[in-house]
Coordinates of C-alpha atoms in Angstrom, one line a residue:
M1 CA 8.5 12.4 -2.7
K2 CA 9.7 9.9 -5.3
V3 CA 7.0 8.3 -7.4
F4 CA 7.7 5.0 -9.2
Y5 CA 6.1 3.8 -12.4
D6 CA 6.1 0.8 -14.7
K7 CA 9.5 1.7 -16.1
D8 CA 11.0 1.6 -12.6
A9 CA 9.9 -2.0 -11.9
D10 CA 11.2 -5.4 -13.2
V11 CA 8.1 -7.6 -13.4
S12 CA 10.3 -10.5 -14.6
L13 CA 11.3 -10.9 -10.9
L14 CA 7.9 -12.6 -10.5
H15 CA 8.1 -14.8 -13.5
N16 CA 9.8 -17.7 -11.7
R17 CA 8.1 -17.2 -8.4
R18 CA 4.8 -18.8 -7.4
I19 CA 2.4 -16.5 -5.7
A20 CA -0.2 -17.7 -3.1
V21 CA -3.0 -15.2 -2.5
V22 CA -4.8 -16.0 0.7
G23 CA -8.4 -14.6 0.5
Y24 CA -10.8 -13.9 -2.3
G25 CA -12.6 -10.8 -1.1
S26 CA -12.5 -7.3 -2.5
Q27 CA -8.7 -7.1 -2.7
G28 CA -8.1 -10.8 -3.0
H29 CA -10.1 -11.3 -6.2
A30 CA -8.8 -8.2 -7.8
Q31 CA -5.1 -8.7 -7.1
A32 CA -5.2 -12.4 -8.0
L33 CA -6.8 -11.8 -11.4
N34 CA -4.6 -8.8 -12.2
L35 CA -1.5 -10.9 -11.3
R36 CA -2.7 -13.7 -13.5
D37 CA -3.4 -11.4 -16.4
S38 CA 0.1 -10.0 -16.0
G39 CA 1.6 -13.5 -16.5
A40 CA 2.3 -14.4 -12.9
N41 CA 1.9 -17.9 -11.5
V42 CA -1.0 -17.5 -9.1
V43 CA -2.7 -20.0 -6.7
M44 CA -5.5 -19.2 -4.3
G45 CA -5.3 -20.3 -0.7
L46 CA -8.9 -20.7 0.5
R47 CA -11.1 -22.7 2.8
K48 CA -12.9 -25.6 1.2
G49 CA -16.7 -25.4 1.3
K50 CA -16.7 -21.6 1.3
A51 CA -18.4 -19.6 -1.5
S52 CA -15.0 -17.9 -2.3
W53 CA -13.6 -21.3 -3.4
T54 CA -16.4 -21.7 -6.0
K55 CA -16.1 -18.1 -7.2
A56 CA -12.3 -18.3 -7.6
E57 CA -12.6 -21.6 -9.6
A58 CA -15.3 -20.0 -11.8
A59 CA -12.8 -17.2 -12.6
G60 CA -10.3 -19.8 -13.8
L61 CA -7.9 -19.6 -10.9
S62 CA -6.2 -22.6 -9.3
V63 CA -7.5 -23.1 -5.8
M64 CA -6.0 -25.1 -2.9
P65 CA -6.4 -25.2 0.9
V66 CA -4.4 -22.4 2.5
A67 CA -1.6 -24.5 3.9
D68 CA -1.1 -26.4 0.6
A69 CA -1.0 -23.1 -1.4
V70 CA 1.5 -21.6 1.0
R71 CA 3.7 -24.6 1.0
E72 CA 4.3 -24.3 -2.8
A73 CA 4.7 -20.5 -2.8
D74 CA 7.6 -18.0 -3.0
L75 CA 5.3 -15.1 -2.2
V76 CA 2.4 -15.4 0.2
V77 CA -0.1 -12.5 0.1
M78 CA -2.4 -12.0 3.1
L79 CA -5.7 -10.6 1.7
I80 CA -8.2 -11.7 4.3
P81 CA -9.8 -9.3 6.8
D82 CA -7.4 -7.7 9.3
E83 CA -9.1 -9.3 12.2
S84 CA -8.5 -12.8 10.8
I85 CA -4.9 -12.6 9.7
A86 CA -3.2 -13.3 13.0
E87 CA -5.0 -16.6 13.6
V88 CA -4.8 -17.8 10.0
Y89 CA -1.1 -16.9 9.9
A90 CA -0.3 -18.7 13.1
K91 CA -2.3 -21.9 12.4
E92 CA -2.1 -22.3 8.6
V93 CA 0.5 -20.0 7.0
E94 CA 3.6 -19.8 9.2
P95 CA 4.0 -23.6 9.6
A96 CA 3.8 -24.1 5.8
L97 CA 6.0 -21.1 4.8
R98 CA 9.3 -22.2 3.3
N99 CA 12.5 -20.6 4.4
G100 CA 13.3 -17.4 2.4
A101 CA 9.8 -16.8 1.2
A102 CA 8.2 -13.3 1.0
L103 CA 5.2 -12.4 3.1
V104 CA 3.1 -9.6 1.6
F105 CA 0.3 -7.4 3.1
A106 CA -2.1 -4.9 1.6
H107 CA -2.3 -3.0 4.9
G108 CA 0.2 -2.5 7.7
F109 CA -2.2 -3.2 10.6
N110 CA -1.1 -6.6 11.7
I111 CA 2.6 -5.9 11.4
H112 CA 2.5 -2.4 13.0
Y113 CA 0.4 -3.5 16.0
G114 CA 2.4 -6.8 16.5
Q115 CA -0.4 -9.2 15.7
V116 CA 1.9 -11.0 13.3
E117 CA 5.6 -11.4 14.1
P118 CA 7.2 -12.9 11.0
R119 CA 10.2 -15.2 11.2
A120 CA 13.6 -13.7 10.7
D121 CA 14.2 -15.6 7.4
L122 CA 11.3 -13.9 5.5
D123 CA 11.1 -10.9 3.4
V124 CA 8.1 -8.8 4.5
F125 CA 6.7 -6.0 2.5
M126 CA 3.4 -4.2 1.8
V127 CA 1.7 -3.2 -1.4
A128 CA -1.4 -1.1 -0.6
P129 CA -3.6 0.0 -3.6
K130 CA -5.3 3.2 -2.8
A131 CA -8.8 2.0 -3.9
P132 CA -11.2 -0.8 -3.2
G133 CA -10.5 -4.0 -4.9
H134 CA -13.3 -3.7 -7.3
T135 CA -11.7 -0.5 -8.6
V136 CA -8.3 -2.1 -8.7
R137 CA -9.7 -4.7 -11.0
S138 CA -12.0 -2.5 -13.2
T139 CA -9.2 0.1 -13.9
F140 CA -6.7 -2.7 -14.7
V141 CA -9.1 -4.2 -17.2
E142 CA -9.6 -0.8 -18.8
G143 CA -5.8 -0.5 -19.2
A144 CA -5.2 1.9 -16.4
G145 CA -4.6 1.4 -12.7
V146 CA -4.8 3.0 -9.2
P147 CA -1.9 4.4 -7.2
A148 CA -0.3 2.3 -4.5
L149 CA 1.9 2.6 -1.4
I150 CA 4.7 0.2 -0.8
A151 CA 6.7 -0.4 2.3
V152 CA 9.4 -2.9 3.4
S153 CA 9.5 -4.3 7.0
Q154 CA 12.2 -7.0 6.5
D155 CA 14.6 -7.3 3.6
V156 CA 16.5 -10.6 4.0
S157 CA 17.0 -11.3 0.3
G158 CA 18.1 -7.7 -0.6
Q159 CA 15.3 -7.7 -3.2
A160 CA 12.2 -6.9 -1.0
K161 CA 11.8 -3.4 -2.5
A162 CA 12.3 -4.6 -6.0
L163 CA 9.7 -7.3 -5.4
A164 CA 7.3 -4.8 -4.0
L165 CA 7.6 -2.6 -7.1
A166 CA 7.3 -5.6 -9.4
Y167 CA 4.2 -6.8 -7.5
A168 CA 2.6 -3.3 -7.5
T169 CA 3.2 -3.0 -11.2
A170 CA 1.8 -6.4 -12.0
I171 CA -1.5 -5.4 -10.4
G172 CA -1.6 -2.2 -12.4
C173 CA -0.4 0.4 -9.9
G174 CA 2.7 1.3 -11.9
R175 CA 0.5 2.8 -14.5
S176 CA -0.6 5.6 -12.2
G177 CA 2.2 5.8 -9.6
I178 CA 3.7 3.9 -6.6
I179 CA 4.9 5.8 -3.5
E180 CA 7.2 4.4 -0.8
T181 CA 6.2 4.7 2.8
D182 CA 6.5 2.6 6.0
F183 CA 4.1 0.3 7.8
R184 CA 3.5 2.8 10.7
E185 CA 2.6 5.7 8.4
E186 CA 0.4 3.7 6.1
T187 CA -1.5 2.1 9.0
E188 CA -2.1 5.2 11.1
T189 CA -3.0 7.5 8.2
D190 CA -5.3 4.9 6.7
L191 CA -7.2 4.3 9.9
F192 CA -7.5 8.0 10.6
G193 CA -8.8 8.8 7.1
E194 CA -11.4 6.0 7.2
Q195 CA -12.6 6.9 10.7
V196 CA -12.5 10.7 10.7
V197 CA -13.3 11.6 7.0
L198 CA -14.1 8.9 4.5
C199 CA -16.4 6.6 6.5
G200 CA -17.0 7.7 10.0
G201 CA -17.1 11.4 9.4
A202 CA -18.9 11.3 6.0
V203 CA -21.5 8.9 7.1
E204 CA -22.4 10.8 10.3
L205 CA -22.5 14.1 8.4
I206 CA -24.9 12.6 5.9
K207 CA -27.1 11.0 8.6
G208 CA -27.1 14.2 10.7
G209 CA -28.0 16.4 7.7
F210 CA -30.8 14.0 6.7
E211 CA -32.2 13.8 10.2
V212 CA -32.2 17.6 10.7
L213 CA -34.2 18.2 7.5
V214 CA -36.7 15.4 8.3
E215 CA -37.1 16.7 11.9
A216 CA -37.8 20.1 10.4
G217 CA -40.7 18.7 8.4
Y218 CA -39.1 18.3 5.0
S219 CA -39.8 15.1 3.0
P220 CA -37.3 12.3 3.5
E221 CA -37.0 11.9 -0.3
L222 CA -35.7 15.5 -0.7
A223 CA -33.5 15.1 2.3
Y224 CA -32.0 12.0 0.8
F225 CA -31.3 13.7 -2.5
E226 CA -29.7 16.8 -0.9
C227 CA -27.6 15.0 1.8
L228 CA -26.6 11.7 0.1
H229 CA -27.4 11.4 -3.6
E230 CA -25.8 14.6 -4.7
L231 CA -22.7 14.0 -2.7
K232 CA -21.3 11.8 -5.6
L233 CA -21.5 14.9 -7.9
I234 CA -19.3 16.9 -5.4
V235 CA -16.9 14.0 -4.7
D236 CA -16.4 13.5 -8.4
L237 CA -15.4 17.1 -8.8
L238 CA -13.1 16.9 -5.7
Y239 CA -11.5 13.7 -7.1
E240 CA -10.9 15.3 -10.5
G241 CA -9.3 18.5 -9.4
G242 CA -9.5 19.3 -5.7
V243 CA -11.5 21.9 -3.9
S244 CA -10.8 24.7 -6.4
T245 CA -12.2 22.6 -9.3
M246 CA -15.3 21.8 -7.3
N247 CA -15.8 25.5 -6.5
Y248 CA -15.3 26.4 -10.1
S249 CA -18.1 24.0 -11.1
I250 CA -20.7 24.8 -8.5
S251 CA -22.8 27.9 -8.2
N252 CA -21.7 31.1 -6.5
N253 CA -24.6 30.5 -4.1
A254 CA -23.3 27.1 -3.1
E255 CA -19.7 28.4 -2.8
F256 CA -20.7 31.3 -0.6
G257 CA -22.6 28.9 1.7
E258 CA -19.5 26.7 1.8
Y259 CA -17.5 29.6 3.3
L260 CA -20.2 30.9 5.5
T261 CA -21.5 27.6 7.1
G262 CA -18.8 25.0 6.6
P263 CA -16.5 26.3 9.4
K264 CA -19.5 26.4 11.8
I265 CA -20.0 22.6 11.2
V266 CA -16.4 21.6 11.3
T267 CA -15.1 23.7 14.2
E268 CA -12.0 23.7 16.3
D269 CA -13.9 21.3 18.7
T270 CA -14.3 19.0 15.7
K271 CA -10.6 19.2 15.0
N272 CA -9.8 18.5 18.6
A273 CA -12.0 15.4 18.3
M274 CA -10.0 14.4 15.2
R275 CA -6.8 14.9 17.2
D276 CA -8.2 12.6 19.9
A277 CA -9.0 10.0 17.3
L278 CA -5.5 10.2 15.9
A279 CA -4.0 9.7 19.4
F280 CA -6.3 6.7 20.0
I281 CA -5.0 5.2 16.8
Q282 CA -1.3 6.0 17.5
D283 CA -1.1 4.6 20.9
G284 CA -2.7 1.3 19.9
S285 CA -6.0 1.7 21.7
Y286 CA -8.1 1.5 18.6
A287 CA -6.3 -1.7 17.5
K288 CA -7.0 -3.3 20.9
A289 CA -10.7 -2.3 20.7
F290 CA -11.0 -3.7 17.2
I291 CA -9.2 -7.0 18.0
L292 CA -11.4 -7.5 21.1
E293 CA -14.5 -6.8 19.0
A294 CA -13.5 -9.6 16.6
K295 CA -12.6 -12.0 19.4
S296 CA -16.0 -11.4 21.0
G297 CA -17.9 -12.2 17.8
N298 CA -18.4 -8.7 16.5
P299 CA -21.4 -7.7 18.7
V300 CA -20.9 -3.9 18.1
L301 CA -20.6 -4.4 14.3
T302 CA -23.6 -6.6 14.2
S303 CA -25.7 -4.2 16.3
K304 CA -24.7 -1.2 14.3
R305 CA -25.3 -2.9 10.9
N306 CA -28.8 -3.9 12.0
Q307 CA -29.5 -0.3 13.2
L308 CA -28.3 1.1 10.0
K309 CA -30.6 -1.2 7.9
R310 CA -33.6 0.2 9.7
H311 CA -32.5 3.9 9.5
Q312 CA -35.0 6.0 7.4
L313 CA -32.1 7.2 5.2
E314 CA -31.4 3.6 4.1
V315 CA -35.1 2.6 3.6
V316 CA -35.9 5.7 1.5
G317 CA -32.6 5.5 -0.4
A318 CA -33.3 1.9 -1.5
K319 CA -36.7 3.0 -2.9
L320 CA -35.2 6.0 -4.7
R321 CA -32.3 4.0 -6.2
A322 CA -34.8 1.6 -7.6
M323 CA -36.1 4.5 -9.7
M324 CA -32.6 4.9 -11.2
P325 CA -31.6 1.6 -12.8
W326 CA -28.4 3.1 -14.3
I327 CA -26.9 3.1 -10.8
K328 CA -27.2 -0.7 -10.6
A329 CA -26.1 -1.1 -14.2
S330 CA -22.8 0.6 -13.5
A331 CA -22.2 -0.9 -10.0
L332 CA -18.7 -1.6 -8.9
V333 CA -19.6 -4.4 -6.6
D334 CA -20.9 -7.7 -7.9
K335 CA -21.5 -10.0 -4.9
T336 CA -21.9 -13.0 -7.1
Q337 CA -18.3 -12.7 -8.5
N338 CA -16.2 -11.9 -5.4

């Protein structure tokens, strides 16, 4: 595996190119601000009357309606939610895209699953930072950066990879490392990791552990601390040095319990369920389900969000976090800014 760094990129490739960033959410605000601070000519493509327009202007960015921003751009970066990209691209982006422009994504979903079929005259590449946008921005401001994946789907100009490296470096990723992949690999591994481990698996494990302790008569406050709050301590150790570093730092008692009980929780049946989840992603079934959910007005997402708000884990957690003001003081997410 080859890793690219700042020294491998020519950021000057962006200096005479206008970059339109479509979307001002987590990744949109972070990448736009990092690009601007790296000297790039950035314009936001947003919807008038939306809160994002006001937030982007307050951050000192130039803001235009989507089609107007795209019409003047050499690179168009699609940083709106996956489920919105196909419609916005078809109605507002593609008709305004000039010949020979570059179309940029932060996730391979819409290209890999054929929701967007770019014209043959366009460069198409991906720059996918391996962190939420708030971390992409905060690490950049601190003088560091997060790793990123790059991939090229169409290279009409012969410069698509060089542009991807330049873009990744301009948002700070060349400071920590840039790895080349392809749209399929990035999409399928990203969805799998989110569903099986990072979000789906972790959340259900936390909720399950909390519910078992409460059902057994233990206080929900202690159950929250043991099954959710202290998870950050463990994840920080894993992030820093892997499983061995975590085991070095925890007690022998905790490590012994890890070996004794962990394999009873994540069993071969669990791994078979993981394999089924991967197949569901690989054959496009998950993408179809997600796209249908969005077209139907997100009934499942809305229902699940409402259920989660009422879950005892969330109610107790909000009360306990209010006792720890340092959590809010160092929060990554500021909803008033992005």
